[in-house]
């Protein structure tokens, strides 16, 4: 697929203030309301097992959590005002050494207080996942930083 070869945008405003995402060099490849594709480039610093050169599972967890959070932010416009409530990840196989990892995530349901997402981590083909996830995020809907009209943006 062409997604793996897409040019990456510099670490953008969506990831400002997220040191873990910056340390992983997580980049947003594409973004639309409620949907995102992110990439973590392969790096020797991210290897979990030096004998196999496989990226640590925590990197995949962080990638999926961030991608799902970005999908919520892009749908609700509550950037920085969400928190992961629940994250379930099912690992399907080990990542292939020396290859970048991509993640697709979508926010498919928004209620008054919670947004629901699903995602997949893969190398080149979403239909051949490294891991899949389902997550729920708490939305900050009141207070000085929430939208004045009480909306959460596009739903």
N, C-alpha and C. Protein backbone atom coordinates (compact mmCIF):
# COMPACT_ATOMS: atom_id res chain seq x y z
N UNK A 1 0.83 -1.18 0.00
CA UNK A 1 0.00 0.00 0.00
C UNK A 1 0.88 1.25 0.00
N UNK A 2 0.37 2.33 -0.47
CA UNK A 2 1.14 3.55 -0.53
C UNK A 2 1.29 4.23 0.81
N UNK A 3 0.48 3.84 1.82
CA UNK A 3 0.54 4.49 3.13
C UNK A 3 1.94 4.40 3.73
N UNK A 4 2.60 3.26 3.56
CA UNK A 4 3.90 3.08 4.17
C UNK A 4 4.94 4.00 3.54
N UNK A 5 4.72 4.45 2.33
CA UNK A 5 5.68 5.29 1.64
C UNK A 5 5.32 6.76 1.69
N UNK A 6 4.21 7.10 2.34
CA UNK A 6 3.78 8.49 2.40
C UNK A 6 4.81 9.34 3.12
N UNK A 7 4.94 10.58 2.68
CA UNK A 7 5.80 11.52 3.39
C UNK A 7 5.16 11.85 4.72
N UNK A 8 5.97 11.97 5.76
CA UNK A 8 5.42 12.30 7.07
C UNK A 8 5.50 13.79 7.30
N UNK A 9 4.48 14.29 7.95
CA UNK A 9 4.48 15.69 8.36
C UNK A 9 5.35 15.81 9.60
N UNK A 10 5.92 16.97 9.86
CA UNK A 10 6.66 17.13 11.10
C UNK A 10 5.74 16.92 12.29
N UNK A 11 6.33 16.60 13.43
CA UNK A 11 5.55 16.41 14.64
C UNK A 11 4.66 17.62 14.82
N UNK A 12 3.35 17.43 14.75
CA UNK A 12 2.44 18.56 14.65
C UNK A 12 1.84 19.00 15.96
N UNK A 13 0.96 19.98 15.86
CA UNK A 13 0.30 20.56 17.03
C UNK A 13 -0.49 19.50 17.82
N UNK A 14 -1.00 18.49 17.14
CA UNK A 14 -1.77 17.47 17.86
C UNK A 14 -0.93 16.74 18.89
N UNK A 15 0.38 16.66 18.69
CA UNK A 15 1.24 15.92 19.60
C UNK A 15 2.06 16.83 20.51
N UNK A 16 1.85 18.13 20.42
CA UNK A 16 2.58 19.06 21.28
C UNK A 16 2.26 18.72 22.74
N UNK A 17 3.29 18.67 23.56
CA UNK A 17 3.10 18.39 24.97
C UNK A 17 2.91 16.92 25.29
N UNK A 18 3.22 16.03 24.35
CA UNK A 18 3.14 14.59 24.58
C UNK A 18 4.56 14.03 24.45
N UNK A 19 5.34 14.11 25.52
CA UNK A 19 6.75 13.72 25.45
C UNK A 19 6.98 12.28 24.99
N UNK A 20 6.11 11.36 25.41
CA UNK A 20 6.28 9.97 25.01
C UNK A 20 6.13 9.82 23.49
N UNK A 21 5.15 10.48 22.91
CA UNK A 21 4.97 10.42 21.46
C UNK A 21 6.16 11.04 20.73
N UNK A 22 6.67 12.11 21.28
CA UNK A 22 7.83 12.76 20.68
C UNK A 22 9.06 11.85 20.77
N UNK A 23 9.25 11.18 21.90
CA UNK A 23 10.38 10.27 22.07
C UNK A 23 10.32 9.11 21.09
N UNK A 24 9.10 8.68 20.74
CA UNK A 24 8.93 7.60 19.76
C UNK A 24 9.03 8.10 18.32
N UNK A 25 9.10 9.43 18.16
CA UNK A 25 9.10 10.09 16.85
C UNK A 25 7.81 9.77 16.08
N UNK A 26 6.70 9.73 16.82
CA UNK A 26 5.39 9.45 16.25
C UNK A 26 4.98 10.61 15.35
N UNK A 27 4.62 10.30 14.13
CA UNK A 27 4.21 11.31 13.15
C UNK A 27 2.79 11.01 12.66
N UNK A 28 2.05 12.06 12.40
CA UNK A 28 0.74 11.92 11.79
C UNK A 28 0.95 11.90 10.28
N UNK A 29 0.47 10.83 9.63
CA UNK A 29 0.59 10.69 8.18
C UNK A 29 -0.60 11.33 7.49
N UNK A 30 -1.81 11.02 7.98
CA UNK A 30 -3.02 11.63 7.43
C UNK A 30 -4.03 11.81 8.54
N UNK A 31 -4.88 12.81 8.36
CA UNK A 31 -5.85 13.15 9.39
C UNK A 31 -7.10 13.71 8.75
N UNK A 32 -8.23 13.19 9.17
CA UNK A 32 -9.53 13.76 8.82
C UNK A 32 -10.42 13.58 10.05
N UNK A 33 -11.56 14.19 10.07
CA UNK A 33 -12.42 14.16 11.25
C UNK A 33 -12.69 12.72 11.69
N UNK A 34 -12.17 12.37 12.85
CA UNK A 34 -12.42 11.05 13.43
C UNK A 34 -11.54 9.94 12.92
N UNK A 35 -10.60 10.21 12.02
CA UNK A 35 -9.74 9.16 11.46
C UNK A 35 -8.31 9.68 11.34
N UNK A 36 -7.36 8.80 11.65
CA UNK A 36 -5.96 9.19 11.59
C UNK A 36 -5.09 7.99 11.22
N UNK A 37 -4.00 8.26 10.55
CA UNK A 37 -2.95 7.27 10.34
C UNK A 37 -1.67 7.89 10.89
N UNK A 38 -1.01 7.15 11.78
CA UNK A 38 0.24 7.59 12.39
C UNK A 38 1.34 6.58 12.08
N UNK A 39 2.58 7.03 12.26
CA UNK A 39 3.72 6.16 12.00
C UNK A 39 4.77 6.35 13.07
N UNK A 40 5.36 5.24 13.50
CA UNK A 40 6.55 5.25 14.33
C UNK A 40 7.66 4.61 13.50
N UNK A 41 8.71 5.36 13.19
CA UNK A 41 9.79 4.78 12.39
C UNK A 41 10.60 3.77 13.22
N UNK A 42 11.07 2.74 12.56
CA UNK A 42 11.90 1.75 13.25
C UNK A 42 13.16 2.43 13.76
N UNK A 43 13.57 2.06 14.95
CA UNK A 43 14.79 2.58 15.54
C UNK A 43 15.36 1.53 16.47
N UNK A 44 16.67 1.41 16.48
CA UNK A 44 17.31 0.47 17.40
C UNK A 44 16.96 0.78 18.85
N UNK A 45 16.66 2.05 19.14
CA UNK A 45 16.30 2.45 20.50
C UNK A 45 14.98 1.84 20.96
N UNK A 46 14.16 1.36 20.03
CA UNK A 46 12.83 0.85 20.36
C UNK A 46 12.77 -0.67 20.42
N UNK A 47 13.90 -1.32 20.21
CA UNK A 47 13.94 -2.78 20.19
C UNK A 47 13.70 -3.32 21.60
N UNK A 48 12.82 -4.32 21.69
CA UNK A 48 12.54 -4.96 22.96
C UNK A 48 13.42 -6.16 23.23
N UNK A 49 13.76 -6.89 22.18
CA UNK A 49 14.60 -8.08 22.31
C UNK A 49 15.76 -7.96 21.34
N UNK A 50 16.98 -7.75 21.83
CA UNK A 50 18.12 -7.54 20.92
C UNK A 50 18.43 -8.75 20.04
N UNK A 51 18.05 -9.96 20.48
CA UNK A 51 18.32 -11.15 19.68
C UNK A 51 17.44 -11.22 18.43
N UNK A 52 16.19 -10.76 18.56
CA UNK A 52 15.26 -10.83 17.42
C UNK A 52 15.09 -9.49 16.72
N UNK A 53 15.50 -8.38 17.37
CA UNK A 53 15.36 -7.01 16.86
C UNK A 53 13.90 -6.58 16.69
N UNK A 54 13.01 -7.20 17.43
CA UNK A 54 11.59 -6.86 17.37
C UNK A 54 11.32 -5.66 18.25
N UNK A 55 10.52 -4.72 17.74
CA UNK A 55 10.15 -3.54 18.52
C UNK A 55 9.35 -3.96 19.75
N UNK A 56 9.61 -3.32 20.86
CA UNK A 56 8.95 -3.61 22.13
C UNK A 56 7.44 -3.41 22.00
N UNK A 57 6.66 -4.29 22.62
CA UNK A 57 5.21 -4.18 22.58
C UNK A 57 4.68 -2.89 23.16
N UNK A 58 5.40 -2.28 24.10
CA UNK A 58 4.98 -1.01 24.67
C UNK A 58 4.96 0.11 23.65
N UNK A 59 5.83 0.01 22.64
CA UNK A 59 5.83 1.02 21.56
C UNK A 59 4.53 0.92 20.78
N UNK A 60 4.09 -0.29 20.51
CA UNK A 60 2.84 -0.50 19.77
C UNK A 60 1.66 -0.02 20.61
N UNK A 61 1.70 -0.30 21.90
CA UNK A 61 0.65 0.19 22.80
C UNK A 61 0.58 1.71 22.78
N UNK A 62 1.72 2.36 22.91
CA UNK A 62 1.76 3.83 22.90
C UNK A 62 1.29 4.39 21.56
N UNK A 63 1.69 3.75 20.47
CA UNK A 63 1.26 4.19 19.14
C UNK A 63 -0.25 4.11 19.00
N UNK A 64 -0.83 2.99 19.38
CA UNK A 64 -2.28 2.83 19.27
C UNK A 64 -3.04 3.77 20.20
N UNK A 65 -2.56 3.94 21.43
CA UNK A 65 -3.22 4.85 22.37
C UNK A 65 -3.20 6.28 21.83
N UNK A 66 -2.05 6.72 21.35
CA UNK A 66 -1.96 8.07 20.79
C UNK A 66 -2.81 8.23 19.54
N UNK A 67 -2.78 7.25 18.65
CA UNK A 67 -3.58 7.34 17.42
C UNK A 67 -5.07 7.41 17.76
N UNK A 68 -5.52 6.58 18.69
CA UNK A 68 -6.93 6.63 19.08
C UNK A 68 -7.27 7.98 19.71
N UNK A 69 -6.40 8.50 20.55
CA UNK A 69 -6.63 9.81 21.15
C UNK A 69 -6.69 10.92 20.11
N UNK A 70 -5.84 10.85 19.11
CA UNK A 70 -5.86 11.84 18.03
C UNK A 70 -7.16 11.74 17.26
N UNK A 71 -7.65 10.52 17.03
CA UNK A 71 -8.92 10.37 16.29
C UNK A 71 -10.07 11.01 17.08
N UNK A 72 -10.04 10.87 18.41
CA UNK A 72 -11.07 11.51 19.24
C UNK A 72 -10.94 13.02 19.15
N UNK A 73 -9.73 13.53 19.31
CA UNK A 73 -9.50 14.97 19.24
C UNK A 73 -9.92 15.57 17.91
N UNK A 74 -9.67 14.84 16.82
CA UNK A 74 -10.03 15.37 15.51
C UNK A 74 -11.53 15.35 15.26
N UNK A 75 -12.24 14.49 15.99
CA UNK A 75 -13.69 14.44 15.83
C UNK A 75 -14.41 15.40 16.77
N UNK A 76 -13.89 15.54 17.98
CA UNK A 76 -14.58 16.35 19.00
C UNK A 76 -14.03 17.76 19.13
N UNK A 77 -12.85 18.00 18.61
CA UNK A 77 -12.14 19.28 18.74
C UNK A 77 -11.77 19.58 20.20
N UNK A 78 -11.71 18.55 21.03
CA UNK A 78 -11.31 18.70 22.43
C UNK A 78 -9.85 18.27 22.61
N UNK A 79 -8.97 18.74 21.78
CA UNK A 79 -7.55 18.36 21.86
C UNK A 79 -7.01 18.68 23.25
N UNK A 80 -6.34 17.69 23.82
CA UNK A 80 -5.75 17.88 25.13
C UNK A 80 -6.74 17.81 26.27
N UNK A 81 -8.00 17.60 25.98
CA UNK A 81 -9.03 17.56 27.02
C UNK A 81 -9.72 16.20 27.05
N UNK A 82 -8.94 15.18 26.76
CA UNK A 82 -9.44 13.82 26.80
C UNK A 82 -8.47 12.97 27.61
N UNK A 83 -8.95 11.84 28.10
CA UNK A 83 -8.09 10.92 28.84
C UNK A 83 -8.52 9.50 28.51
N UNK A 84 -7.54 8.61 28.37
CA UNK A 84 -7.83 7.20 28.11
C UNK A 84 -8.47 6.58 29.34
N UNK A 85 -9.67 6.03 29.16
CA UNK A 85 -10.35 5.31 30.24
C UNK A 85 -10.07 3.82 30.16
N UNK A 86 -10.08 3.29 28.95
CA UNK A 86 -9.94 1.85 28.75
C UNK A 86 -9.24 1.63 27.42
N UNK A 87 -8.27 0.72 27.41
CA UNK A 87 -7.56 0.39 26.19
C UNK A 87 -7.31 -1.11 26.18
N UNK A 88 -7.91 -1.77 25.22
CA UNK A 88 -7.71 -3.22 25.07
C UNK A 88 -6.96 -3.44 23.79
N UNK A 89 -5.85 -4.16 23.88
CA UNK A 89 -5.04 -4.46 22.70
C UNK A 89 -4.92 -5.96 22.56
N UNK A 90 -5.14 -6.44 21.36
CA UNK A 90 -4.94 -7.84 21.01
C UNK A 90 -3.76 -7.91 20.05
N UNK A 91 -2.71 -8.57 20.47
CA UNK A 91 -1.52 -8.72 19.62
C UNK A 91 -1.70 -9.95 18.75
N UNK A 92 -1.53 -9.75 17.44
CA UNK A 92 -1.73 -10.82 16.46
C UNK A 92 -0.42 -11.51 16.08
N UNK A 93 0.67 -10.73 16.07
CA UNK A 93 1.97 -11.27 15.69
C UNK A 93 3.04 -10.27 16.11
N UNK A 94 4.28 -10.69 16.07
CA UNK A 94 5.39 -9.78 16.36
C UNK A 94 5.59 -8.83 15.19
N UNK A 95 6.06 -7.65 15.50
CA UNK A 95 6.43 -6.71 14.45
C UNK A 95 7.67 -7.26 13.73
N UNK A 96 7.79 -6.92 12.47
CA UNK A 96 8.94 -7.35 11.68
C UNK A 96 10.10 -6.40 11.93
N UNK A 97 11.28 -6.94 12.27
CA UNK A 97 12.43 -6.08 12.51
C UNK A 97 12.73 -5.16 11.32
N UNK A 98 13.20 -3.97 11.64
CA UNK A 98 13.67 -2.97 10.66
C UNK A 98 12.56 -2.32 9.84
N UNK A 99 11.29 -2.57 10.15
CA UNK A 99 10.20 -1.94 9.43
C UNK A 99 9.47 -0.94 10.33
N UNK A 100 9.04 0.18 9.73
CA UNK A 100 8.21 1.15 10.45
C UNK A 100 6.88 0.51 10.81
N UNK A 101 6.23 1.08 11.82
CA UNK A 101 4.90 0.60 12.20
C UNK A 101 3.91 1.73 12.02
N UNK A 102 2.81 1.42 11.34
CA UNK A 102 1.73 2.38 11.14
C UNK A 102 0.55 2.00 12.02
N UNK A 103 -0.28 2.98 12.31
CA UNK A 103 -1.51 2.73 13.05
C UNK A 103 -2.63 3.53 12.42
N UNK A 104 -3.74 2.87 12.18
CA UNK A 104 -4.97 3.53 11.74
C UNK A 104 -5.92 3.49 12.93
N UNK A 105 -6.53 4.63 13.23
CA UNK A 105 -7.53 4.66 14.31
C UNK A 105 -8.70 5.50 13.87
N UNK A 106 -9.88 5.10 14.35
CA UNK A 106 -11.08 5.88 14.08
C UNK A 106 -11.93 5.99 15.33
N UNK A 107 -12.48 7.17 15.51
CA UNK A 107 -13.44 7.43 16.58
C UNK A 107 -14.81 7.20 15.97
N UNK A 108 -15.50 6.14 16.39
CA UNK A 108 -16.75 5.76 15.73
C UNK A 108 -18.01 6.12 16.51
N UNK A 109 -17.86 6.56 17.78
CA UNK A 109 -19.04 6.92 18.57
C UNK A 109 -18.63 7.93 19.63
N UNK A 110 -19.41 9.00 19.74
CA UNK A 110 -19.18 10.01 20.77
C UNK A 110 -20.48 10.21 21.54
N UNK A 111 -20.39 10.06 22.86
CA UNK A 111 -21.53 10.36 23.72
C UNK A 111 -21.21 11.65 24.48
N UNK A 112 -22.05 12.00 25.42
CA UNK A 112 -21.83 13.25 26.15
C UNK A 112 -20.49 13.27 26.87
N UNK A 113 -20.08 12.13 27.43
CA UNK A 113 -18.87 12.08 28.26
C UNK A 113 -17.79 11.13 27.78
N UNK A 114 -18.10 10.26 26.83
CA UNK A 114 -17.15 9.24 26.42
C UNK A 114 -17.11 9.12 24.90
N UNK A 115 -15.90 8.89 24.37
CA UNK A 115 -15.73 8.62 22.95
C UNK A 115 -15.15 7.21 22.80
N UNK A 116 -15.60 6.50 21.78
CA UNK A 116 -15.19 5.12 21.53
C UNK A 116 -14.40 5.04 20.23
N UNK A 117 -13.31 4.27 20.28
CA UNK A 117 -12.42 4.16 19.13
C UNK A 117 -12.05 2.71 18.86
N UNK A 118 -11.51 2.51 17.69
CA UNK A 118 -10.88 1.22 17.34
C UNK A 118 -9.67 1.53 16.48
N UNK A 119 -8.71 0.63 16.51
CA UNK A 119 -7.51 0.89 15.75
C UNK A 119 -6.79 -0.40 15.38
N UNK A 120 -5.81 -0.24 14.50
CA UNK A 120 -5.01 -1.38 14.06
C UNK A 120 -3.58 -0.89 13.81
N UNK A 121 -2.61 -1.68 14.27
CA UNK A 121 -1.19 -1.42 13.99
C UNK A 121 -0.75 -2.42 12.94
N UNK A 122 0.04 -1.95 11.98
CA UNK A 122 0.44 -2.80 10.85
C UNK A 122 1.71 -2.24 10.22
N UNK A 123 2.27 -3.01 9.28
CA UNK A 123 3.43 -2.52 8.54
C UNK A 123 3.02 -1.90 7.21
N UNK A 124 2.40 -2.68 6.34
CA UNK A 124 2.03 -2.18 5.02
C UNK A 124 0.58 -2.44 4.66
N UNK A 125 -0.07 -3.35 5.37
CA UNK A 125 -1.42 -3.78 5.01
C UNK A 125 -2.28 -3.87 6.27
N UNK A 126 -3.31 -3.06 6.35
CA UNK A 126 -4.22 -3.10 7.52
C UNK A 126 -4.87 -4.46 7.70
N UNK A 127 -4.98 -5.22 6.62
CA UNK A 127 -5.60 -6.55 6.72
C UNK A 127 -4.63 -7.60 7.25
N UNK A 128 -3.39 -7.21 7.56
CA UNK A 128 -2.40 -8.10 8.15
C UNK A 128 -1.85 -7.42 9.41
N UNK A 129 -2.70 -7.32 10.45
CA UNK A 129 -2.34 -6.50 11.62
C UNK A 129 -1.27 -7.13 12.52
N UNK A 130 -0.50 -6.24 13.12
CA UNK A 130 0.38 -6.62 14.22
C UNK A 130 -0.47 -6.69 15.48
N UNK A 131 -1.36 -5.70 15.64
CA UNK A 131 -2.24 -5.65 16.80
C UNK A 131 -3.49 -4.85 16.45
N UNK A 132 -4.56 -5.13 17.17
CA UNK A 132 -5.79 -4.34 17.04
C UNK A 132 -6.15 -3.82 18.43
N UNK A 133 -6.98 -2.78 18.46
CA UNK A 133 -7.37 -2.25 19.77
C UNK A 133 -8.78 -1.70 19.73
N UNK A 134 -9.33 -1.58 20.92
CA UNK A 134 -10.59 -0.87 21.17
C UNK A 134 -10.33 -0.02 22.40
N UNK A 135 -10.78 1.23 22.38
CA UNK A 135 -10.50 2.13 23.50
C UNK A 135 -11.68 3.06 23.76
N UNK A 136 -11.76 3.53 24.99
CA UNK A 136 -12.75 4.53 25.39
C UNK A 136 -11.99 5.69 26.04
N UNK A 137 -12.44 6.90 25.74
CA UNK A 137 -11.81 8.12 26.23
C UNK A 137 -12.82 8.98 26.95
N UNK A 138 -12.42 9.54 28.09
CA UNK A 138 -13.25 10.50 28.81
C UNK A 138 -13.11 11.85 28.12
N UNK A 139 -14.24 12.54 27.99
CA UNK A 139 -14.25 13.86 27.37
C UNK A 139 -14.45 14.92 28.44
N UNK A 140 -13.70 15.98 28.37
CA UNK A 140 -13.92 17.12 29.27
C UNK A 140 -14.93 18.02 28.58
N UNK A 141 -16.12 18.04 29.11
CA UNK A 141 -17.19 18.80 28.47
C UNK A 141 -17.60 20.03 29.24
N UNK A 142 -17.02 20.26 30.42
CA UNK A 142 -17.33 21.44 31.20
C UNK A 142 -16.04 22.10 31.63
N UNK A 143 -16.12 23.35 32.00
CA UNK A 143 -14.95 24.06 32.49
C UNK A 143 -14.49 25.11 31.50
N UNK A 144 -13.50 25.89 31.88
CA UNK A 144 -13.08 27.02 31.06
C UNK A 144 -12.47 26.65 29.72
N UNK A 145 -11.94 25.43 29.57
CA UNK A 145 -11.31 25.06 28.30
C UNK A 145 -12.25 24.38 27.33
N UNK A 146 -13.42 23.97 27.79
CA UNK A 146 -14.39 23.30 26.92
C UNK A 146 -15.05 24.34 26.02
N UNK A 147 -15.55 23.92 24.85
CA UNK A 147 -16.24 24.86 23.97
C UNK A 147 -17.37 25.58 24.68
N UNK A 148 -17.49 26.88 24.45
CA UNK A 148 -18.48 27.72 25.15
C UNK A 148 -19.91 27.31 24.86
N UNK A 149 -20.16 26.77 23.68
CA UNK A 149 -21.54 26.43 23.32
C UNK A 149 -21.96 25.06 23.82
N UNK A 150 -21.06 24.37 24.56
CA UNK A 150 -21.39 23.08 25.13
C UNK A 150 -21.29 21.92 24.16
N UNK A 151 -20.89 22.19 22.92
CA UNK A 151 -20.76 21.10 21.95
C UNK A 151 -19.39 20.48 22.08
N UNK A 152 -19.22 19.36 21.41
CA UNK A 152 -17.93 18.68 21.37
C UNK A 152 -17.36 18.76 19.96
N UNK A 153 -17.84 19.65 19.18
CA UNK A 153 -17.41 19.70 17.78
C UNK A 153 -18.25 18.76 16.96
N UNK A 154 -17.71 18.33 15.83
CA UNK A 154 -18.44 17.41 14.93
C UNK A 154 -18.64 16.08 15.61
N UNK A 155 -19.85 15.54 15.49
CA UNK A 155 -20.12 14.20 16.08
C UNK A 155 -20.64 13.26 15.04
